[in-house]
Structures are given as structure tokens and as C-alpha cells.
CSV table of C-alpha atoms and ligand atoms in Angstrom, one decimal:
chain,number,residue,atom,x,y,z
A,26,UNK,CA,117.3,111.4,114.6
A,27,UNK,CA,120.8,112.6,113.6
A,28,UNK,CA,121.3,113.8,110.0
A,29,UNK,CA,122.6,111.0,107.9
A,30,UNK,CA,126.3,111.4,106.8
A,31,UNK,CA,126.8,113.1,103.5
A,32,UNK,CA,130.2,113.5,101.9
A,33,UNK,CA,130.6,115.2,98.5
A,34,UNK,CA,131.6,113.3,95.4
A,35,UNK,CA,130.1,109.9,96.3
A,36,UNK,CA,126.7,108.4,95.7
A,37,UNK,CA,124.6,108.1,98.9
A,38,UNK,CA,121.3,106.2,98.6
A,39,UNK,CA,118.4,106.5,100.9
A,40,UNK,CA,115.1,104.7,101.1
A,41,UNK,CA,113.2,106.5,103.9
A,42,UNK,CA,111.8,109.9,102.8
A,43,UNK,CA,112.6,111.5,106.2
A,44,UNK,CA,116.3,110.7,105.6
A,45,UNK,CA,116.4,112.4,102.2
A,46,UNK,CA,114.5,115.4,103.7
A,47,UNK,CA,117.1,115.7,106.5
A,48,UNK,CA,120.0,115.6,104.0
A,49,UNK,CA,118.6,118.2,101.6
A,50,UNK,CA,117.6,120.4,104.5
A,51,UNK,CA,121.2,120.2,105.8
A,52,UNK,CA,122.5,121.0,102.3
A,53,UNK,CA,120.3,124.0,102.1
A,54,UNK,CA,121.5,125.0,105.5
A,55,UNK,CA,125.1,125.3,104.3
A,56,UNK,CA,124.1,127.2,101.2
A,57,UNK,CA,124.0,124.4,98.6
A,58,UNK,CA,121.2,124.1,96.0
A,59,UNK,CA,119.5,120.8,95.2
A,60,UNK,CA,118.6,119.6,91.7
A,61,UNK,CA,116.2,116.7,91.4
A,62,UNK,CA,116.0,114.3,88.4
A,63,UNK,CA,112.9,112.0,89.0
A,64,UNK,CA,113.0,108.7,87.1
A,65,UNK,CA,111.4,105.2,87.1
A,66,UNK,CA,114.8,103.6,86.7
A,67,UNK,CA,116.1,101.5,83.7
A,68,UNK,CA,118.3,104.4,83.1
A,69,UNK,CA,119.4,105.2,79.5
A,70,UNK,CA,121.1,108.1,77.7
A,71,UNK,CA,117.9,110.2,78.0
A,72,UNK,CA,117.9,110.1,81.8
A,73,UNK,CA,121.7,110.6,81.7
A,74,UNK,CA,121.2,113.8,79.7
A,75,UNK,CA,118.9,115.2,82.4
A,76,UNK,CA,121.6,114.3,85.0
A,77,UNK,CA,124.3,115.9,82.8
A,78,UNK,CA,122.3,119.2,82.6
A,79,UNK,CA,121.7,119.2,86.3
A,80,UNK,CA,125.4,118.6,87.0
A,81,UNK,CA,126.2,121.8,85.1
A,82,UNK,CA,124.6,123.9,87.8
A,83,UNK,CA,127.1,125.5,90.1
A,84,UNK,CA,127.0,124.8,93.9
A,85,UNK,CA,124.3,122.2,93.4
A,86,UNK,CA,123.9,118.6,94.6
A,87,UNK,CA,122.1,116.3,92.1
A,88,UNK,CA,119.5,114.0,93.5
A,89,UNK,CA,118.0,111.2,91.4
A,90,UNK,CA,114.9,109.3,92.5
A,91,UNK,CA,114.2,105.9,91.2
A,92,UNK,CA,110.6,104.8,91.8
A,93,UNK,CA,108.2,102.9,89.6
A,94,UNK,CA,105.1,104.7,90.7
A,95,UNK,CA,102.1,102.4,90.9
A,96,UNK,CA,99.7,105.3,91.0
A,97,UNK,CA,100.4,106.3,87.3
A,98,UNK,CA,99.8,102.9,85.9
A,99,UNK,CA,96.3,101.9,84.8
A,100,UNK,CA,94.6,98.5,85.0
A,101,UNK,CA,96.3,96.1,82.5
A,102,UNK,CA,99.3,98.4,81.9
A,103,UNK,CA,102.9,97.2,82.4
A,104,UNK,CA,103.5,98.0,86.1
A,105,UNK,CA,104.7,94.5,86.9
A,106,UNK,CA,106.7,94.0,83.7
A,107,UNK,CA,108.4,97.4,83.9
A,108,UNK,CA,112.2,96.8,83.9
A,109,UNK,CA,113.9,97.3,87.3
A,110,UNK,CA,117.7,96.8,86.8
A,111,UNK,CA,118.6,98.5,90.1
A,112,UNK,CA,122.3,97.4,90.4
A,113,UNK,CA,122.9,98.6,86.8
A,114,UNK,CA,121.1,101.9,87.6
A,115,UNK,CA,123.2,102.5,90.7
A,116,UNK,CA,126.4,102.0,88.6
A,117,UNK,CA,125.1,104.7,86.2
A,118,UNK,CA,124.3,107.1,89.0
A,119,UNK,CA,127.9,106.6,90.3
A,120,UNK,CA,129.4,107.0,86.9
A,121,UNK,CA,127.5,110.2,86.3
A,122,UNK,CA,128.4,111.8,89.6
A,123,UNK,CA,125.0,111.8,91.2
A,124,UNK,CA,125.5,112.3,94.9
A,125,UNK,CA,122.0,111.5,96.2
A,126,UNK,CA,119.9,108.5,95.2
A,127,UNK,CA,116.4,108.4,96.6
A,128,UNK,CA,114.9,104.8,96.3
A,129,UNK,CA,111.6,104.8,98.2
A,130,UNK,CA,109.4,101.8,98.5
A,131,UNK,CA,105.7,102.1,97.5
A,132,UNK,CA,104.7,101.8,101.2
A,133,UNK,CA,107.0,104.8,102.1
A,134,UNK,CA,105.2,107.1,99.6
A,135,UNK,CA,101.7,105.6,99.9
A,136,UNK,CA,101.1,104.6,103.5
A,137,UNK,CA,97.8,102.9,104.1
A,138,UNK,CA,94.9,105.3,104.0
A,139,UNK,CA,96.5,107.8,101.7
A,140,UNK,CA,93.7,109.1,99.4
A,141,UNK,CA,94.5,112.7,98.6
A,142,UNK,CA,95.8,113.3,95.1
A,143,UNK,CA,96.6,116.2,92.8
A,144,UNK,CA,94.0,116.8,90.1
A,145,UNK,CA,95.5,117.9,86.8
A,146,UNK,CA,92.5,119.7,85.4
A,147,UNK,CA,91.1,119.4,81.9
A,148,UNK,CA,94.4,118.8,80.2
A,149,UNK,CA,94.9,115.7,82.3
A,150,UNK,CA,92.0,114.1,80.3
A,151,UNK,CA,93.4,114.9,76.9
A,152,UNK,CA,96.0,113.2,74.6
A,153,UNK,CA,97.7,110.6,76.9
A,154,UNK,CA,95.1,111.2,79.6
A,155,UNK,CA,92.3,110.2,77.2
A,156,UNK,CA,93.9,106.8,76.7
A,157,UNK,CA,95.3,106.4,80.2
A,158,UNK,CA,92.6,107.7,82.6
A,159,UNK,CA,94.1,108.8,86.0
A,160,UNK,CA,97.7,108.6,84.6
A,161,UNK,CA,98.5,112.3,85.2
A,162,UNK,CA,96.9,112.5,88.6
A,163,UNK,CA,99.3,109.6,89.5
A,164,UNK,CA,102.2,111.5,88.0
A,165,UNK,CA,101.5,114.9,89.6
A,166,UNK,CA,100.8,113.3,92.9
A,167,UNK,CA,104.2,111.5,93.0
A,168,UNK,CA,106.0,114.6,91.7
A,169,UNK,CA,104.3,116.8,94.3
A,170,UNK,CA,105.4,114.3,97.0
A,171,UNK,CA,109.0,114.1,95.7
A,172,UNK,CA,109.1,118.0,95.7
A,173,UNK,CA,107.8,118.1,99.2
A,174,UNK,CA,110.3,115.5,100.4
A,175,UNK,CA,113.4,116.7,98.5
A,176,UNK,CA,112.6,120.5,98.3
A,177,UNK,CA,114.6,120.8,95.1
A,178,UNK,CA,115.6,124.2,93.8
A,179,UNK,CA,115.6,122.8,90.3
A,180,UNK,CA,113.9,119.7,88.8
A,181,UNK,CA,114.7,118.3,85.3
A,182,UNK,CA,112.1,116.6,83.1
A,183,UNK,CA,112.4,115.3,79.5
A,184,UNK,CA,110.5,116.8,76.6
A,185,UNK,CA,110.0,113.2,75.5
A,186,UNK,CA,107.0,113.2,77.9
A,187,UNK,CA,105.8,116.6,76.7
A,188,UNK,CA,102.4,116.6,78.2
A,189,UNK,CA,103.9,115.5,81.6
A,190,UNK,CA,106.3,118.4,81.4
A,191,UNK,CA,103.6,120.9,80.6
A,192,UNK,CA,101.4,119.6,83.5
A,193,UNK,CA,104.3,119.7,86.0
A,194,UNK,CA,105.1,123.3,85.1
A,195,UNK,CA,101.4,124.1,85.5
A,196,UNK,CA,101.3,122.3,88.9
A,197,UNK,CA,104.3,124.3,90.1
A,198,UNK,CA,102.7,127.5,89.1
A,199,UNK,CA,99.1,126.7,90.2
A,200,UNK,CA,100.2,125.2,93.6
A,201,UNK,CA,103.1,127.6,94.3
A,202,UNK,CA,105.9,125.1,94.5
A,203,UNK,CA,109.3,126.7,95.0
A,204,UNK,CA,111.1,124.7,92.3
A,205,UNK,CA,112.2,125.7,88.9
A,206,UNK,CA,111.2,123.1,86.3
A,207,UNK,CA,113.6,122.7,83.4
A,208,UNK,CA,112.7,120.8,80.3
A,209,UNK,CA,115.4,118.9,78.3
A,210,UNK,CA,115.1,118.0,74.6
A,211,UNK,CA,114.5,114.4,73.7
A,212,UNK,CA,117.6,112.1,73.3
A,213,UNK,CA,117.3,109.8,70.2
A,214,UNK,CA,118.9,106.8,68.7
A,215,UNK,CA,120.8,107.6,65.5
A,216,UNK,CA,117.8,106.5,63.4
A,217,UNK,CA,115.5,108.9,65.3
A,218,UNK,CA,113.8,106.6,67.7
A,219,UNK,CA,113.3,108.4,71.0
A,220,UNK,CA,115.1,106.6,73.8
A,221,UNK,CA,112.6,104.9,76.2
A,222,UNK,CA,112.8,102.3,78.9
A,223,UNK,CA,110.0,100.6,77.1
A,224,UNK,CA,112.0,100.1,73.9
A,225,UNK,CA,113.4,96.9,75.4
A,226,UNK,CA,110.0,95.3,74.8
A,227,UNK,CA,110.3,95.7,71.0
A,228,UNK,CA,111.3,92.7,68.8
A,229,UNK,CA,113.8,93.5,66.0
A,230,UNK,CA,111.0,93.9,63.5
A,231,UNK,CA,108.9,96.1,65.8
A,232,UNK,CA,112.1,98.2,66.4
A,233,UNK,CA,112.2,98.8,62.6
A,234,UNK,CA,108.5,99.7,62.5
A,235,UNK,CA,108.9,102.1,65.5
A,236,UNK,CA,111.3,104.4,63.5
A,237,UNK,CA,108.2,105.6,61.7
A,238,UNK,CA,107.0,107.6,64.7
A,239,UNK,CA,110.0,110.0,64.7
A,240,UNK,CA,110.1,109.9,60.9
A,241,UNK,CA,106.5,111.0,60.6
A,242,UNK,CA,107.0,113.8,63.2
A,243,UNK,CA,110.1,115.1,61.5
A,244,UNK,CA,108.5,115.0,58.0
A,245,UNK,CA,105.5,116.9,59.4
A,246,UNK,CA,107.6,119.5,61.1
A,247,UNK,CA,109.5,120.0,57.9
A,248,UNK,CA,106.5,121.4,56.1
A,249,UNK,CA,105.4,123.7,59.0
A,250,UNK,CA,105.6,126.7,56.6
A,251,UNK,CA,102.6,125.3,54.7
A,252,UNK,CA,100.4,125.2,57.8
A,253,UNK,CA,98.7,122.8,60.2
A,254,UNK,CA,96.9,120.7,57.5
A,255,UNK,CA,100.1,120.1,55.6
A,256,UNK,CA,102.0,119.1,58.7
A,257,UNK,CA,99.3,116.5,59.7
A,258,UNK,CA,98.8,115.2,56.2
A,259,UNK,CA,102.6,114.7,55.7
A,260,UNK,CA,103.0,112.9,59.0
A,261,UNK,CA,100.0,110.7,58.2
A,262,UNK,CA,101.4,109.8,54.8
A,263,UNK,CA,104.7,108.8,56.4
A,264,UNK,CA,102.9,106.6,59.0
A,265,UNK,CA,100.9,104.9,56.2
A,266,UNK,CA,104.1,103.1,55.1
A,267,UNK,CA,104.0,101.1,58.4
A,268,UNK,CA,100.5,99.7,58.7
A,269,UNK,CA,101.5,97.5,61.7
A,270,UNK,CA,101.9,100.7,63.7
A,271,UNK,CA,98.5,101.6,65.3
A,272,UNK,CA,98.2,105.3,66.0
A,273,UNK,CA,96.3,106.3,69.1
A,274,UNK,CA,96.6,110.0,68.3
A,275,UNK,CA,98.5,112.4,66.1
A,276,UNK,CA,97.9,116.0,67.1
A,277,UNK,CA,99.2,119.4,66.5
A,278,UNK,CA,98.9,121.7,69.5
A,279,UNK,CA,100.2,125.0,70.9
A,280,UNK,CA,103.3,124.8,73.0
A,281,UNK,CA,101.1,124.9,76.1
A,282,UNK,CA,99.0,122.1,74.5
A,283,UNK,CA,96.1,124.5,73.8
A,284,UNK,CA,95.0,124.9,70.2
A,285,UNK,CA,97.8,125.3,67.7
A,286,UNK,CA,98.4,128.9,66.4
A,287,UNK,CA,98.1,129.6,62.6
A,288,UNK,CA,101.5,131.2,62.7
A,289,UNK,CA,104.2,130.5,65.3
A,290,UNK,CA,105.5,127.7,67.6
A,291,UNK,CA,103.6,124.5,68.0
A,292,UNK,CA,104.1,120.9,69.1
A,293,UNK,CA,103.3,117.8,67.0
A,294,UNK,CA,102.6,114.8,69.2
A,295,UNK,CA,102.0,111.1,68.6
A,296,UNK,CA,101.2,108.0,70.5
A,297,UNK,CA,101.1,104.6,68.8
A,298,UNK,CA,101.1,100.9,69.5
A,299,UNK,CA,103.8,98.7,68.0
A,300,UNK,CA,102.6,95.2,68.9
A,301,UNK,CA,101.7,95.4,72.5
A,302,UNK,CA,104.2,98.2,73.2
A,303,UNK,CA,102.8,101.8,73.4
A,304,UNK,CA,105.3,104.5,72.3
A,305,UNK,CA,105.0,108.3,72.5
A,306,UNK,CA,107.0,111.0,70.8
A,307,UNK,CA,106.8,114.7,69.9
A,308,UNK,CA,108.7,117.5,68.2
A,309,UNK,CA,108.6,121.3,68.0
A,310,UNK,CA,107.1,122.7,64.8
A,311,UNK,CA,107.2,126.3,63.6
A,312,UNK,CA,104.0,127.1,61.6
A,313,UNK,CA,103.3,129.5,58.8
A,314,UNK,CA,105.2,132.7,58.1
A,315,UNK,CA,106.9,132.5,61.6
A,316,UNK,CA,109.3,130.1,59.9
A,317,UNK,CA,111.0,133.1,58.5
A,318,UNK,CA,111.5,134.9,61.8
A,319,UNK,CA,115.2,135.0,62.8
A,320,UNK,CA,114.5,133.3,66.2
A,321,UNK,CA,113.4,130.2,64.3
A,322,UNK,CA,116.5,129.9,62.2
A,323,UNK,CA,118.1,126.5,62.5
A,324,UNK,CA,121.1,127.8,64.5
A,325,UNK,CA,119.1,130.0,66.8
A,326,UNK,CA,120.3,128.2,69.9
A,327,UNK,CA,118.9,125.4,72.1
B,428,AMP,P1,110.9,107.8,83.2
B,428,AMP,O1,112.0,107.0,83.9
B,428,AMP,O2,110.5,107.2,81.9
B,428,AMP,O3,109.8,108.2,84.0
B,428,AMP,O4,111.6,109.1,82.7
B,428,AMP,C1,112.3,110.0,83.7
B,428,AMP,C2,112.6,111.3,83.1
B,428,AMP,O5,113.4,111.1,81.9
B,428,AMP,C3,111.3,112.0,82.5
B,428,AMP,O6,111.4,113.4,82.8
B,428,AMP,C4,111.4,111.7,81.1
B,428,AMP,O7,110.7,112.7,80.3
B,428,AMP,C5,112.9,111.7,80.8
B,428,AMP,N1,113.2,111.0,79.6
B,428,AMP,C6,112.8,109.7,79.2
B,428,AMP,N2,113.2,109.4,78.0
B,428,AMP,C7,113.9,110.5,77.6
B,428,AMP,C8,114.6,110.8,76.4
B,428,AMP,N3,114.7,110.0,75.3
B,428,AMP,N4,115.2,112.1,76.2
B,428,AMP,C9,115.1,113.0,77.3
B,428,AMP,N5,114.5,112.7,78.4
B,428,AMP,C10,113.9,111.5,78.6
């Protein structure tokens, strides 16, 4: 097979994995780097921020995959209903200067008889994994496959899905992938709601209720100096104002999602149902006396 044509500055889309592999291999052969931004489509400003960061890298071609991965959806979840506005997404990729679009079909990635998956370890059964059994095995398996197909030098993931980001970094380390994983802070609406492809499911009233997730996290983080109990109590108090929001979990953890330190950097995470829509969010928190350390000053950088 000859290598598919690739001209810089325009969007090229490929469906077969072998074609994408050939193109990225050829790009590496002429000294270019490849940055991958994996998505499930229905692109919004959060995805576009990942693309924008990837575009900043010198001498690097940005590849974006769009694939609604059946393996990471559980029984009764929204796999069928998940939005798939492909034409609009391709316009976004063009506008944002993405040069490589990878749009595999499920049968391309999961041929009949494929049974081997990536096991996330204990963290895969906590937080999101406790509510969505098998979810992270599905995520890690598809990300491992994308990495093997694209061989990216860099891969960008949002902090919005914090547990996913931690597990992908862990997979890269534990399984020796030759890809640098870069986390990007969550992009939010002006009122704080984290952008998500699932926000389109919300009615106007539910959209109002949903603001309480980020409000609770922000309020909790604000009292980090007073310690873990104060953070959780403050967040819970904020949540109580919206009884229609059903919280699956509200947890304070370490930045690696182990136990939170008494003093230092931590992460406050929430998952909640608003009607039948499940939303997740998280924020960084600095706990205890560490708040006064210069590196945690508000203008200490990104
Ligand atoms: P998804 O299409 O939902 O699988 O998301 C694809 C990538 O975009 C993941 O790495 C997400 O964490 C990231 N992402 C989704 N929403 C946001 C957001 N609001 N801000 C930053 N990144 C996001």
C-alpha cells in the first residue's frame, strides 16, 4: 500500500487505522512530531482548548480522533443517544487547524474476537469506576489502541475527566508507552458549569441546577486552609441549596487520587445526577498551611 497523501495546512481524514499509522510513520520519518487529541466528538470549547494547546507545539502535526467508544459505556448508559454531529465537528477541526482526523468505525478498532483489554488496577473501581463498572478498562483499552495506531509523541487530555487523566498517565508509565501525556485545565461556561458534550441533555431548569456542582467545588476549595472537613462541609452545604441534584460522590483526594494530604495539594471531585443526566467535575484544592506557600499564590502560573 502506498502512503496516503499528506499536505500540510489542510485537514485529512482517515477511517482505516492502517492509513493513519502509515501517515504518522511517514511524518516521524521526516522529523515531525505528532500530537494526539482523542475525543468522542460533539466538539466544544473544552476540546478546542486541547487542540489549541497541541497546536502550540513546534514542528508538530495535530491529530484528533473522533470515536464514540462502545467499550466504555455500560448497560443502560447513553451510548446510542450520545450526540454525533460529524459534519459540524469536521468544520471545527478545519477551523482549528487540525491536519489529521482519525474517524475509525467500531469494527475497525474491535474486530470480531477481540477480547484482550487493559486492566486499570484498583483505582479503576473507585469514584467513577464504582458507579460505572468496566468504564476505565474501556477507556484505557481504546487509548492504548489509539496510541499504538497513531504513535503520538504527545497526547492531550482534559482535567475535566480527572480520574481518566490520572489513569492514562499511570498506564503510560506502567506499560512503557512512549507518549507524553499533557493535562489541560477545565474550560467552563461563564457561570462555572464545566463544558461537556452531555450538557445538551439538560433542560433550562436542569441547566440552572447544574451550576451548583462547580459552585460547591469552588466554595469548598476556598476554605482549603481550614482543612479537609471544612472543604467537604462547605461543598455539601452549597449542594443542599439544590435538592434536585442527586450526588453520587463528593470526595477529597490527593492529586494522584490516593488519600488527601493534611497539608498540600489535593483534588475535590464530584459526580451528580441532574434529572437523568450524569455530570462530573473537579477542582484543585490547597489544604492547610500549604496555602501560604509561595507556589500556591493565586498568580503562581498555570
Ligand atoms: P470526550 O469527547 O468527552 O471524551 O472528551 C475528549 C477530551 O476532551 C477528554 O480528554 C476530556 O477530558 C476533554 N474535555 C472534555 N470537556 C472538557 C472541558 N470542559 N475542558 C477541558 N477539557 C475537556
